[in-house]
Coordinates of C-alpha atoms in Angstrom, one line a residue:
Chain I
M527 CA -57.9 33.2 -10.7
D528 CA -56.4 29.3 -11.0
V529 CA -53.0 30.5 -10.6
T530 CA -53.4 32.2 -7.2
S531 CA -56.0 29.9 -5.8
G532 CA -53.5 27.3 -7.1
P533 CA -53.3 23.4 -7.1
A534 CA -52.1 23.7 -3.6
G535 CA -54.3 26.2 -1.7
S536 CA -57.5 24.1 -1.6
P537 CA -57.3 21.8 1.1
T538 CA -56.3 24.4 4.3
T539 CA -56.0 27.9 2.4
H540 CA -57.9 31.0 4.0
N541 CA -58.5 29.4 7.2
A542 CA -54.8 28.8 8.1
R543 CA -53.6 32.3 9.1
S544 CA -52.0 34.2 11.6
E545 CA -51.0 32.2 15.4
A546 CA -54.0 29.8 15.3
G547 CA -53.0 28.6 12.1
A548 CA -49.3 28.2 13.3
R549 CA -49.1 24.6 13.4
R550 CA -51.5 23.8 10.7
G551 CA -49.4 26.3 8.7
L552 CA -46.2 23.8 9.8
D553 CA -48.2 20.7 8.2
G554 CA -49.3 23.0 5.3
D555 CA -45.7 23.1 4.5
A556 CA -44.9 20.1 4.7
V557 CA -48.2 18.9 2.4
F558 CA -47.1 21.1 -0.2
R559 CA -43.3 20.0 -0.2
V560 CA -44.8 16.1 -0.5
L561 CA -47.5 17.7 -3.4
V562 CA -44.8 19.2 -5.4
T563 CA -42.1 16.8 -4.9
G564 CA -44.6 14.0 -6.0
A565 CA -45.2 16.4 -9.0
G566 CA -41.3 16.1 -9.8
V567 CA -41.3 12.5 -9.1
T568 CA -44.6 11.8 -11.5
V569 CA -42.9 13.7 -14.5
L570 CA -39.6 11.7 -13.8
A571 CA -41.8 8.3 -13.7
L572 CA -44.1 9.5 -16.4
L573 CA -40.4 9.2 -19.1
G574 CA -39.5 5.9 -17.1
A575 CA -42.4 4.5 -18.1
I576 CA -43.0 5.5 -21.4
I577 CA -39.4 4.1 -22.0
L578 CA -40.5 0.9 -20.3
V579 CA -43.8 0.6 -22.0
M580 CA -41.8 0.9 -25.5
L581 CA -39.1 -1.7 -24.5
F582 CA -41.5 -4.0 -23.2
G583 CA -43.9 -3.8 -26.0
G584 CA -41.0 -4.3 -28.1
V585 CA -39.3 -7.5 -26.6
Q586 CA -41.3 -9.8 -28.5
A587 CA -39.9 -8.3 -31.9
F588 CA -36.5 -7.9 -30.2
S589 CA -36.8 -11.6 -29.1
T590 CA -37.7 -13.1 -32.0
F591 CA -35.9 -11.2 -34.6
G592 CA -32.7 -10.8 -32.5
P593 CA -30.1 -8.3 -33.6
A594 CA -31.0 -8.7 -37.2
F595 CA -33.9 -6.7 -36.6
L596 CA -31.8 -3.6 -36.8
V597 CA -30.0 -4.4 -39.8
S598 CA -32.6 -6.1 -42.1
N599 CA -34.9 -4.0 -44.7
V600 CA -37.6 -6.4 -44.7
W601 CA -41.1 -5.2 -43.7
N602 CA -43.5 -7.7 -45.1
P603 CA -46.8 -8.3 -42.9
V604 CA -47.8 -11.2 -44.8
T605 CA -44.6 -13.8 -44.0
H606 CA -44.3 -12.1 -40.7
H607 CA -41.0 -10.7 -41.2
Y608 CA -39.9 -7.1 -39.9
G609 CA -36.8 -5.1 -39.6
A610 CA -36.2 -1.7 -38.6
L611 CA -33.3 -0.8 -40.9
A612 CA -35.5 0.9 -43.7
P613 CA -37.5 3.4 -41.6
V614 CA -34.6 4.4 -39.5
F615 CA -32.4 5.1 -43.0
G616 CA -35.6 6.9 -44.3
T617 CA -35.7 9.0 -40.7
L618 CA -32.0 9.7 -41.0
V619 CA -32.3 10.9 -44.7
T620 CA -35.2 13.1 -44.5
S621 CA -33.9 14.7 -41.4
V622 CA -30.2 15.3 -42.6
I623 CA -31.7 16.8 -45.6
G624 CA -34.2 18.7 -43.6
L625 CA -31.3 20.3 -41.9
L626 CA -29.0 20.5 -44.5
I627 CA -31.4 22.9 -45.9
A628 CA -32.8 24.7 -42.6
V629 CA -29.6 25.4 -41.0
P630 CA -27.6 28.1 -43.6
L631 CA -31.5 29.7 -43.9
A632 CA -31.5 29.4 -39.9
F633 CA -28.3 30.9 -39.7
G634 CA -29.2 33.4 -42.2
A635 CA -32.3 34.6 -40.8
A636 CA -30.6 34.5 -37.7
F637 CA -28.0 37.1 -38.5
W638 CA -30.2 39.1 -40.3
L639 CA -32.8 39.8 -37.7
T640 CA -30.1 40.1 -35.0
Q641 CA -27.2 42.2 -36.7
L642 CA -28.9 43.8 -39.8
A643 CA -32.7 44.3 -39.3
P644 CA -33.9 47.7 -37.3
A645 CA -35.3 46.4 -34.2
R646 CA -39.1 47.2 -34.8
V647 CA -38.3 45.1 -38.1
S648 CA -36.7 42.3 -36.5
A649 CA -39.2 42.1 -33.7
I650 CA -41.8 41.7 -36.3
I651 CA -40.6 39.6 -38.8
G652 CA -38.9 37.6 -35.9
M653 CA -42.6 37.1 -34.5
A654 CA -43.8 36.1 -38.3
V655 CA -41.0 33.6 -38.1
Q656 CA -42.1 32.2 -34.6
L657 CA -45.5 31.9 -36.1
L658 CA -44.3 29.3 -38.7
A659 CA -43.0 27.3 -35.7
A660 CA -46.7 27.3 -34.2
V661 CA -48.5 26.0 -37.2
P662 CA -49.6 22.8 -36.5
S663 CA -47.2 19.8 -38.1
I664 CA -50.8 18.4 -40.1
I665 CA -51.1 21.6 -41.7
F666 CA -47.2 21.4 -43.0
G667 CA -48.3 18.0 -44.2
M668 CA -51.5 19.2 -46.1
W669 CA -49.6 22.1 -47.4
G670 CA -46.7 19.6 -48.6
F671 CA -49.2 17.7 -50.4
F672 CA -51.2 19.9 -52.3
V673 CA -48.8 22.5 -52.8
V674 CA -45.2 21.5 -52.7
R675 CA -45.8 18.0 -54.0
P676 CA -47.4 19.0 -57.3
L677 CA -43.8 21.3 -57.9
M678 CA -41.7 18.7 -57.0
A679 CA -43.5 16.6 -59.2
H680 CA -43.8 18.8 -62.4
Y681 CA -40.8 21.0 -62.1
V682 CA -38.0 20.0 -59.6
Q683 CA -37.7 16.1 -60.1
P684 CA -38.6 16.4 -63.9
N685 CA -35.5 19.3 -64.6
L686 CA -32.9 17.5 -62.2
R687 CA -33.3 14.6 -63.9
H688 CA -32.8 16.1 -67.0
T689 CA -30.2 18.2 -66.2
I690 CA -27.7 15.9 -63.9
G691 CA -30.1 12.3 -64.6
H692 CA -26.9 11.1 -66.7
V693 CA -23.9 12.2 -64.4
P694 CA -22.6 9.2 -62.7
V695 CA -22.8 9.9 -59.2
L696 CA -25.4 12.4 -58.8
G697 CA -27.7 11.0 -61.4
A698 CA -28.8 8.0 -58.8
L699 CA -30.1 10.7 -56.2
V700 CA -32.8 11.9 -58.7
Q701 CA -33.8 8.4 -60.2
G702 CA -37.5 7.3 -60.1
A703 CA -41.1 8.4 -61.4
P704 CA -41.7 11.8 -60.6
F705 CA -44.5 11.3 -58.3
G706 CA -43.3 14.5 -56.1
T707 CA -43.4 12.5 -52.8
G708 CA -40.3 10.7 -51.3
L709 CA -37.5 11.3 -49.1
M710 CA -37.0 14.8 -50.7
T711 CA -40.1 16.4 -50.0
G712 CA -40.1 14.9 -46.7
G713 CA -36.7 16.7 -46.3
I714 CA -37.8 19.9 -47.8
I715 CA -41.2 19.9 -45.3
L716 CA -39.1 18.9 -42.6
A717 CA -36.7 22.2 -43.2
V718 CA -39.4 24.4 -43.0
M719 CA -40.6 22.8 -40.0
V720 CA -37.4 23.3 -38.0
M721 CA -36.1 26.6 -39.2
P722 CA -37.9 28.3 -37.4
F723 CA -36.7 26.3 -33.9
V724 CA -33.2 26.5 -35.0
T725 CA -33.3 30.1 -36.1
A726 CA -35.2 30.8 -32.5
V727 CA -32.3 29.1 -30.5
M728 CA -29.5 30.8 -32.9
R729 CA -31.3 33.9 -32.5
D730 CA -30.9 34.0 -28.5
V731 CA -27.5 32.8 -28.6
F732 CA -26.1 35.9 -31.0
S733 CA -28.0 38.3 -29.0
S734 CA -26.5 36.9 -26.0
I735 CA -22.9 38.1 -26.9
P736 CA -21.3 40.6 -24.7
P737 CA -21.6 43.9 -26.4
V738 CA -17.7 44.9 -26.1
L739 CA -16.7 42.0 -28.1
K740 CA -18.7 42.8 -31.3
E741 CA -18.0 46.5 -30.4
S742 CA -14.6 46.1 -30.2
A743 CA -14.3 44.3 -33.5
F744 CA -16.3 47.3 -35.2
G745 CA -13.8 49.7 -33.5
L746 CA -10.9 47.8 -35.6
G747 CA -13.1 48.3 -38.5
A748 CA -14.7 45.1 -39.5
T749 CA -17.7 44.8 -41.4
R750 CA -20.8 43.4 -39.9
W751 CA -20.0 39.8 -41.7
E752 CA -16.6 40.2 -40.5
V753 CA -17.7 40.7 -36.8
M754 CA -20.6 37.8 -37.6
R755 CA -17.9 35.2 -39.0
Q756 CA -14.8 36.4 -36.6
V757 CA -16.2 36.9 -33.3
I758 CA -19.6 36.3 -33.0
L759 CA -19.7 32.8 -34.9
P760 CA -16.3 31.0 -33.1
W761 CA -17.8 32.7 -29.4
S762 CA -21.0 30.7 -29.6
R763 CA -19.8 27.7 -32.1
R764 CA -20.8 24.9 -29.3
A765 CA -24.5 26.6 -28.8
V766 CA -25.4 26.8 -32.6
V767 CA -24.2 23.4 -33.0
G768 CA -26.4 22.7 -29.9
A769 CA -29.2 24.5 -31.9
V770 CA -28.5 22.1 -35.1
V771 CA -28.7 18.8 -32.8
L772 CA -32.1 20.0 -30.7
G773 CA -33.1 20.5 -35.0
M774 CA -32.3 17.0 -35.6
G775 CA -34.2 15.8 -32.6
R776 CA -37.2 17.4 -33.9
A777 CA -36.9 16.5 -37.5
M778 CA -36.5 12.7 -36.6
G779 CA -39.7 12.8 -34.4
E780 CA -42.0 14.9 -36.6
T781 CA -44.7 12.0 -37.8
M782 CA -48.2 14.0 -39.5
A783 CA -46.1 16.4 -41.8
V784 CA -43.5 13.6 -43.0
T785 CA -46.4 11.1 -43.2
F786 CA -48.4 13.1 -46.1
V787 CA -45.3 13.1 -48.5
I788 CA -43.4 10.2 -48.1
G789 CA -44.7 7.8 -50.0
N790 CA -44.9 5.0 -47.7
A791 CA -42.6 2.5 -49.5
N792 CA -40.0 0.3 -47.2
R793 CA -36.8 0.7 -49.1
I794 CA -33.6 1.8 -48.9
G795 CA -31.9 3.2 -52.0
W796 CA -30.0 6.4 -53.1
S797 CA -32.8 7.9 -54.9
L798 CA -34.0 10.6 -53.0
F799 CA -36.9 11.2 -55.0
A800 CA -38.3 7.5 -54.6
P801 CA -40.7 7.3 -52.0
G802 CA -39.4 6.0 -48.3
N803 CA -40.8 5.6 -44.7
T804 CA -39.5 7.2 -41.4
I805 CA -40.1 5.7 -38.2
A806 CA -42.7 7.5 -37.2
S807 CA -44.7 7.5 -40.6
L808 CA -44.4 3.8 -40.6
I809 CA -46.0 3.8 -37.2
A810 CA -48.9 6.2 -38.1
L811 CA -49.6 4.4 -41.3
E812 CA -49.1 0.7 -40.1
F813 CA -50.5 0.7 -36.9
P814 CA -54.3 1.0 -37.4
E815 CA -53.8 -2.3 -39.1
S816 CA -51.8 -4.4 -36.8
A817 CA -54.0 -6.4 -33.5
A818 CA -53.5 -6.2 -30.3
G819 CA -50.3 -8.5 -29.0
S820 CA -49.1 -9.3 -33.0
L821 CA -45.5 -9.6 -33.8
K822 CA -46.3 -6.5 -35.9
L823 CA -47.3 -4.4 -32.9
S824 CA -44.4 -5.6 -30.9
S825 CA -42.4 -4.5 -33.8
L826 CA -44.0 -0.9 -34.2
M827 CA -43.4 -0.2 -30.6
A828 CA -39.0 -1.7 -30.8
L829 CA -39.4 0.8 -33.8
G830 CA -40.7 3.4 -31.4
A831 CA -38.1 2.6 -28.8
I832 CA -35.5 3.3 -31.5
L833 CA -37.0 6.4 -32.3
M834 CA -36.7 7.2 -28.8
A835 CA -33.0 6.5 -28.4
L836 CA -32.3 8.6 -31.0
S837 CA -34.0 11.8 -29.9
F838 CA -32.9 11.0 -26.5
L839 CA -28.7 10.8 -28.0
A840 CA -30.1 14.0 -30.1
L841 CA -31.3 15.8 -26.6
C842 CA -27.9 14.5 -25.1
A843 CA -25.7 16.0 -27.9
S844 CA -27.4 19.1 -27.7
R845 CA -27.6 19.8 -24.1
L846 CA -23.6 19.1 -24.0
M847 CA -23.6 21.7 -26.4
L848 CA -25.8 24.1 -25.4
G849 CA -25.5 23.4 -21.5
V850 CA -23.3 26.1 -20.1
S851 CA -25.3 28.8 -21.7
S852 CA -28.5 27.3 -21.0
R853 CA -27.8 26.4 -17.5
Q854 CA -26.3 30.5 -17.2
A855 CA -29.8 31.6 -18.4
R856 CA -31.9 29.6 -16.1
R857 CA -29.9 30.7 -13.1
Chain U
M1048 CA -19.4 54.8 -48.3
S1049 CA -22.4 53.1 -46.9
V1050 CA -21.0 49.6 -45.8
D1051 CA -21.2 50.1 -42.4
P1052 CA -20.7 52.7 -39.6
A1053 CA -18.0 51.0 -37.9
S1054 CA -15.6 50.7 -40.8
K1055 CA -16.9 54.0 -41.8
H1056 CA -15.2 55.5 -38.2
A1057 CA -12.1 53.9 -39.0
S1058 CA -11.7 54.9 -42.3
A1059 CA -13.7 58.3 -42.7
A1060 CA -12.3 60.9 -40.5
P1061 CA -8.9 60.9 -42.2
A1062 CA -9.9 59.9 -45.3
S1063 CA -12.2 63.1 -45.4
S1064 CA -8.8 65.4 -45.5
E1065 CA -6.9 63.0 -47.6
P1066 CA -8.8 60.8 -49.4
D1067 CA -5.8 58.4 -51.1
K1068 CA -3.2 58.8 -48.7
W1069 CA -5.2 56.8 -46.1
R1070 CA -6.6 53.7 -48.7
V1071 CA -5.0 50.7 -48.3
G1072 CA -5.5 48.0 -51.0
S1073 CA -8.9 49.3 -52.2
A1074 CA -9.0 46.0 -54.1
L1075 CA -9.2 44.6 -50.2
V1076 CA -11.9 46.9 -49.3
A1077 CA -14.0 46.1 -52.4
R1078 CA -13.9 42.5 -51.4
R1079 CA -14.7 43.4 -47.7
R1080 CA -17.4 45.1 -49.0
F1081 CA -18.5 42.7 -51.5
M1082 CA -18.4 39.9 -48.9
D1083 CA -20.7 42.3 -46.3
R1084 CA -23.3 42.9 -49.2
L1085 CA -23.2 39.3 -50.3
A1086 CA -24.0 38.4 -46.3
T1087 CA -26.3 40.8 -46.3
V1088 CA -28.4 39.8 -49.3
L1089 CA -28.3 36.2 -48.8
S1090 CA -29.1 36.6 -45.0
L1091 CA -32.7 38.7 -46.1
C1092 CA -33.1 35.9 -48.7
A1093 CA -32.8 33.2 -45.8
T1094 CA -35.4 35.2 -43.5
S1095 CA -37.5 35.5 -46.7
V1096 CA -37.9 32.1 -47.3
A1097 CA -39.4 31.9 -43.9
L1098 CA -42.2 34.2 -44.6
V1099 CA -42.6 33.5 -48.4
A1100 CA -43.4 29.8 -46.5
L1101 CA -45.6 31.1 -43.8
V1102 CA -47.5 33.5 -46.3
S1103 CA -47.8 30.4 -48.8
I1104 CA -49.4 28.2 -46.0
L1105 CA -51.8 31.0 -44.7
L1106 CA -52.7 31.8 -48.3
T1107 CA -53.5 28.3 -49.3
L1108 CA -55.6 27.8 -46.5
L1109 CA -57.6 31.0 -46.6
V1110 CA -58.4 30.3 -50.6
R1111 CA -59.1 26.5 -49.8
G1112 CA -60.7 26.7 -46.7
A1113 CA -62.6 29.8 -46.7
A1114 CA -65.1 28.6 -49.2
G1115 CA -66.4 25.5 -47.0
L1116 CA -66.6 27.9 -44.3
S1117 CA -70.4 28.5 -43.5
L1118 CA -72.9 28.2 -40.7
V1119 CA -73.2 24.3 -41.3
T1120 CA -69.8 23.9 -40.6
F1121 CA -70.1 24.9 -36.7
T1122 CA -73.9 23.2 -36.3
H1123 CA -73.4 19.9 -38.5
S1124 CA -71.4 16.8 -37.2
T1125 CA -69.4 15.0 -40.2
A1126 CA -71.6 13.1 -42.0
S1127 CA -71.0 10.3 -45.3
P1128 CA -69.9 12.0 -48.5
G1129 CA -72.2 14.0 -50.2
L1130 CA -74.8 14.6 -47.1
N1131 CA -73.3 18.2 -46.4
G1132 CA -71.7 17.8 -43.1
G1133 CA -69.7 19.9 -41.0
L1134 CA -67.1 19.8 -38.1
A1135 CA -69.2 20.2 -34.8
N1136 CA -68.1 17.1 -33.5
A1137 CA -64.7 17.6 -34.3
I1138 CA -64.7 21.3 -32.8
V1139 CA -66.5 20.5 -29.7
G1140 CA -64.1 16.8 -29.4
S1141 CA -60.8 19.3 -29.7
L1142 CA -62.0 21.5 -27.0
I1143 CA -63.2 18.6 -24.6
Q1144 CA -59.8 16.9 -25.3
T1145 CA -57.6 20.0 -25.0
A1146 CA -59.2 21.1 -21.5
I1147 CA -58.4 17.5 -20.3
A1148 CA -54.9 18.2 -21.0
I1149 CA -54.7 21.4 -19.5
A1150 CA -56.9 20.0 -16.4
I1151 CA -54.4 17.6 -16.2
G1152 CA -51.0 19.3 -17.5
A1153 CA -51.5 22.5 -16.2
P1154 CA -51.6 21.9 -12.5
L1155 CA -49.1 19.0 -12.3
G1156 CA -46.7 21.1 -14.7
M1157 CA -46.9 24.0 -12.5
L1158 CA -46.1 22.1 -9.0
C1159 CA -43.4 20.2 -10.6
G1160 CA -42.0 23.9 -11.9
I1161 CA -42.3 24.9 -8.2
F1162 CA -40.8 22.1 -7.2
L1163 CA -37.7 22.8 -10.0
A1164 CA -37.4 26.4 -8.8
N1165 CA -37.8 26.1 -5.2
Y1166 CA -37.2 22.9 -3.7
G1167 CA -35.2 20.9 -6.4
R1168 CA -31.6 20.4 -5.4
G1169 CA -29.2 18.3 -6.7
W1170 CA -29.1 15.3 -9.0
V1171 CA -33.2 15.1 -8.6
A1172 CA -33.7 18.3 -9.6
S1173 CA -31.2 18.1 -12.8
T1174 CA -32.7 14.9 -13.9
T1175 CA -36.2 16.2 -13.4
R1176 CA -35.3 19.1 -15.3
F1177 CA -33.7 16.7 -18.0
V1178 CA -36.7 14.8 -18.2
S1179 CA -38.9 17.6 -19.0
D1180 CA -36.8 18.6 -21.6
M1181 CA -36.9 15.0 -22.8
L1182 CA -40.5 15.0 -23.2
L1183 CA -40.7 18.4 -24.4
S1184 CA -39.0 17.0 -27.5
A1185 CA -40.2 13.5 -27.2
P1186 CA -41.9 12.4 -31.0
S1187 CA -45.6 13.1 -29.8
I1188 CA -46.7 9.9 -31.7
L1189 CA -44.4 8.0 -29.2
I1190 CA -46.8 9.5 -26.4
G1191 CA -49.9 8.3 -28.6
L1192 CA -48.1 4.8 -28.4
F1193 CA -47.9 4.8 -25.1
I1194 CA -51.0 5.7 -23.8
Y1195 CA -52.7 3.0 -26.3
Q1196 CA -50.2 0.4 -24.2
I1197 CA -51.2 2.0 -20.6
V1198 CA -55.0 2.9 -20.9
V1199 CA -56.3 2.4 -24.6
A1200 CA -55.1 -1.4 -24.6
P1201 CA -56.0 -2.8 -21.0
T1202 CA -59.5 -0.9 -21.3
G1203 CA -60.3 -2.4 -24.7
Q1204 CA -61.8 1.0 -25.6
F1205 CA -60.6 4.1 -27.7
S1206 CA -61.8 6.9 -25.8
G1207 CA -61.6 11.0 -25.8
L1208 CA -60.2 10.5 -21.9
A1209 CA -57.2 8.7 -23.5
G1210 CA -56.5 11.6 -25.8
G1211 CA -56.8 14.1 -23.4
L1212 CA -54.5 12.3 -21.4
A1213 CA -52.0 12.1 -24.3
L1214 CA -52.4 15.7 -25.2
A1215 CA -52.0 16.1 -21.1
I1216 CA -48.4 14.7 -21.3
L1217 CA -47.1 17.0 -24.2
A1218 CA -48.5 20.4 -22.5
L1219 CA -47.0 19.3 -19.0
P1220 CA -43.3 20.1 -19.8
I1221 CA -44.2 23.2 -21.5
V1222 CA -46.0 24.4 -18.2
V1223 CA -43.1 22.7 -16.2
R1224 CA -40.6 24.9 -18.3
T1225 CA -42.0 28.2 -18.4
T1226 CA -43.0 28.0 -14.6
E1227 CA -39.7 27.4 -13.3
D1228 CA -38.1 30.3 -15.8
M1229 CA -40.8 32.7 -14.3
L1230 CA -40.3 31.5 -11.0
A1231 CA -36.7 32.1 -11.1
L1232 CA -37.3 35.7 -12.7
V1233 CA -39.3 36.6 -9.3
P1234 CA -37.1 39.2 -7.4
T1235 CA -35.4 38.0 -4.0
A1236 CA -36.5 41.3 -2.0
L1237 CA -40.0 40.0 -2.7
V1238 CA -39.7 36.4 -1.3
E1239 CA -37.4 38.1 1.3
A1240 CA -40.5 40.0 2.2
G1241 CA -43.0 37.4 2.4
I1242 CA -40.5 35.5 4.6
A1243 CA -40.2 38.3 7.2
L1244 CA -43.7 38.8 7.6
G1245 CA -43.8 35.3 8.8
A1246 CA -45.4 33.9 6.1
R1247 CA -45.0 30.1 5.3
K1248 CA -42.8 28.9 2.4
W1249 CA -46.0 27.4 0.6
R1250 CA -47.7 30.4 1.1
V1251 CA -44.8 32.4 -0.4
I1252 CA -44.4 30.7 -2.8
V1253 CA -48.2 30.1 -3.5
F1254 CA -49.3 34.0 -2.9
I1255 CA -46.5 35.8 -3.6
C1256 CA -44.2 34.0 -6.0
L1257 CA -46.9 32.6 -8.2
R1258 CA -48.9 35.6 -8.0
A1259 CA -45.9 37.7 -9.3
A1260 CA -45.0 35.6 -12.2
R1261 CA -48.7 35.0 -13.1
T1262 CA -48.3 36.7 -16.5
G1263 CA -45.8 34.1 -17.4
V1264 CA -47.5 31.0 -16.2
I1265 CA -50.6 31.9 -18.1
T1266 CA -48.3 32.5 -21.4
G1267 CA -47.0 28.8 -20.4
I1268 CA -50.6 27.8 -20.3
L1269 CA -51.6 29.2 -23.4
L1270 CA -48.6 28.0 -25.5
A1271 CA -49.5 24.6 -24.0
V1272 CA -53.0 25.3 -25.4
A1273 CA -51.8 26.4 -28.4
R1274 CA -49.2 23.3 -29.1
V1275 CA -51.8 20.8 -28.2
T1276 CA -54.8 21.7 -30.3
G1277 CA -53.0 21.2 -33.3
E1278 CA -51.7 17.9 -32.4
T1279 CA -52.8 14.7 -34.4
A1280 CA -50.4 12.1 -34.4
P1281 CA -51.0 11.4 -30.2
L1282 CA -55.0 11.4 -31.0
L1283 CA -54.7 8.6 -33.6
F1284 CA -54.3 5.9 -31.3
T1285 CA -55.9 7.3 -28.3
S1286 CA -58.8 9.3 -29.1
L1287 CA -59.5 7.8 -32.7
G1288 CA -61.7 9.9 -34.0
N1289 CA -65.4 9.5 -34.2
Q1290 CA -68.0 10.4 -37.0
E1291 CA -70.8 10.6 -34.6
W1292 CA -71.5 13.6 -32.2
S1293 CA -69.9 12.6 -29.3
V1294 CA -69.2 14.3 -25.9
N1295 CA -68.9 11.1 -23.5
P1296 CA -65.0 11.0 -22.4
A1297 CA -65.3 7.4 -22.4
H1298 CA -66.1 6.8 -26.0
P1299 CA -64.2 7.4 -29.2
M1300 CA -64.2 11.4 -29.8
A1301 CA -63.3 13.4 -33.0
S1302 CA -60.7 16.0 -33.0
L1303 CA -60.1 18.7 -35.6
P1304 CA -56.7 17.3 -36.4
V1305 CA -57.7 13.9 -36.8
T1306 CA -60.6 14.7 -39.1
I1307 CA -58.5 16.7 -41.4
Y1308 CA -56.1 13.7 -41.5
Q1309 CA -58.7 11.3 -42.3
Y1310 CA -60.3 13.7 -44.7
A1311 CA -57.3 15.5 -46.5
G1312 CA -56.7 12.0 -48.1
S1313 CA -60.6 11.1 -49.3
A1314 CA -61.5 10.7 -52.9
Y1315 CA -64.7 12.6 -51.8
E1316 CA -64.6 16.4 -52.9
D1317 CA -66.7 17.3 -50.0
W1318 CA -64.5 15.9 -47.4
V1319 CA -61.5 17.0 -48.8
Q1320 CA -63.1 20.6 -48.6
L1321 CA -64.4 20.3 -44.7
A1322 CA -60.5 19.0 -44.0
W1323 CA -59.2 22.4 -45.6
T1324 CA -62.3 24.4 -44.0
G1325 CA -60.9 22.3 -40.7
A1326 CA -57.3 23.3 -41.3
L1327 CA -58.4 26.9 -41.7
L1328 CA -60.0 26.5 -38.3
V1329 CA -57.3 25.0 -36.5
T1330 CA -54.6 27.6 -37.5
L1331 CA -56.4 30.6 -37.1
G1332 CA -57.3 29.3 -33.6
V1333 CA -53.5 28.4 -32.8
L1334 CA -52.0 31.4 -34.8
A1335 CA -54.8 33.6 -32.8
I1336 CA -53.1 32.2 -29.3
N1337 CA -49.4 32.7 -30.4
I1338 CA -50.3 36.4 -31.6
I1339 CA -52.0 37.3 -28.3
V1340 CA -49.6 35.5 -26.4
R1341 CA -46.5 37.1 -28.3
V1342 CA -48.2 40.6 -28.9
G1343 CA -50.3 40.9 -25.2
F1344 CA -47.7 39.5 -22.9
D1345 CA -44.5 41.4 -24.8
R1346 CA -42.2 38.2 -25.3
K1347 CA -42.2 37.0 -21.5
G1348 CA -41.5 33.4 -21.3
A1349 CA -41.9 32.8 -25.0

């Protein structure tokens, strides 16, 4: 039982009993304090080190291209020109598509699970939804590649082109050869992956509302939907936004699932069905082909730093939104 | 009249005696009932989307993966196309790297959780808590890049150890979080009883608090195992993958997720088959752990 004999137990454990061990027990306390504080500081230092490594790795790229790195959409290993715009664009677009699909679904699922379903059904279905969150991302990638991609290529995209392909603005979104890969497919896979996370947070939030509020609304004759819409949602609005932003952070950092279906093309365009790239997928695909110390590697590290910054911002934002409720939960 | 129990209460009692007198605006009632029905149906649809996705994934895995499942899968290492290879090296590699990750991540995470729950005060604790959450949601591929830069590049060698280290960083915040949360749930009376008996603080924490929170902490560790087993991105640049049988953590090491990644996109039918079989194994393993944790431990800390 490695829990009880634990990490700190080993040096002075069982002999340090009673009066004879009083002095050593005091030492034990000091040692233990140092040990756990050290662990805490290690975690702090770890994140610091990750950020520093990314920044130092990216220094070469940042200094070679300057601010232009952020606004250039060239990615040309032959001429050694690299820019971050296209992968950043792809990352944001796929994440936003993913959230646009996932958030209504997650809201619906959380609504059903917390307010409508019988408790036993809710427990089972809720667990199934959580299992979906546990499926490794590479499995989503394979599923996306072998199941979703053909669907997109054979049904969704041709039909969309047929129906709205000639509409002036919308038409631009569906142009391109029907490969089935691209930003839209990536977004859909992300939606399926992110939805359980957002559902889980929303579920916690919705079920933490004081029953009195709900009961008084029901007492006034409100329907369940009205209670949801006019009591629960306003009460938990900030937390719901926090959940959404948390999902955004997840979606932006996702690598394997997107890599399978994104199509790997460095481009920025209107079409949602054109192949694209995200920061994470570009790193996964290009890294094996970049020599140590090369400008390309440095550019990839710089992209990593940007991704880190994006996910940091997302987390900060969601913390601010979720802040109050999660801090209460922790106490 | 099956709108919902509450509105029935509001209108049903008087309505039963004089139905029409008390019915205000039946159009309004109809609309409200319609909205409620609509929301019910839509939310049911939303829930079923998740279920359909889960079932679709599992069915795809079963149909495509089970076909390649045989004894050879577990006894042979990966081989060139056509040579009837298995996944033995990948399975063992995954187990070794997960073990390394947990051996490093779990104790460190527990210590850090103890720090946050019992020692942490002020800005150090809140920063550490935030940083731990940051690590929890950090893109896993960046962890791979990080380990590549500080371990692989200086030593000039991809290694299973590097892979294990990368996974340890992913396991760490999960353990930190569950340990802290579970320790916070330990009843104060229990702690006070320990202190009243004259036990030192560290003994109270290790032998009373941790013991009381045992189930939750084990849950956290199991969840970390489940999370880490399926990770691909951090292993791409650290343990790299290996076609041969290798259990030496100082050398490149195969793992199931990386093998799946490399084989799924290949042109050889038997490799793609192996990828599906591997995917089935990984998913079943990960889901089994999750089900055990959630059912067995009654959703504590999940």
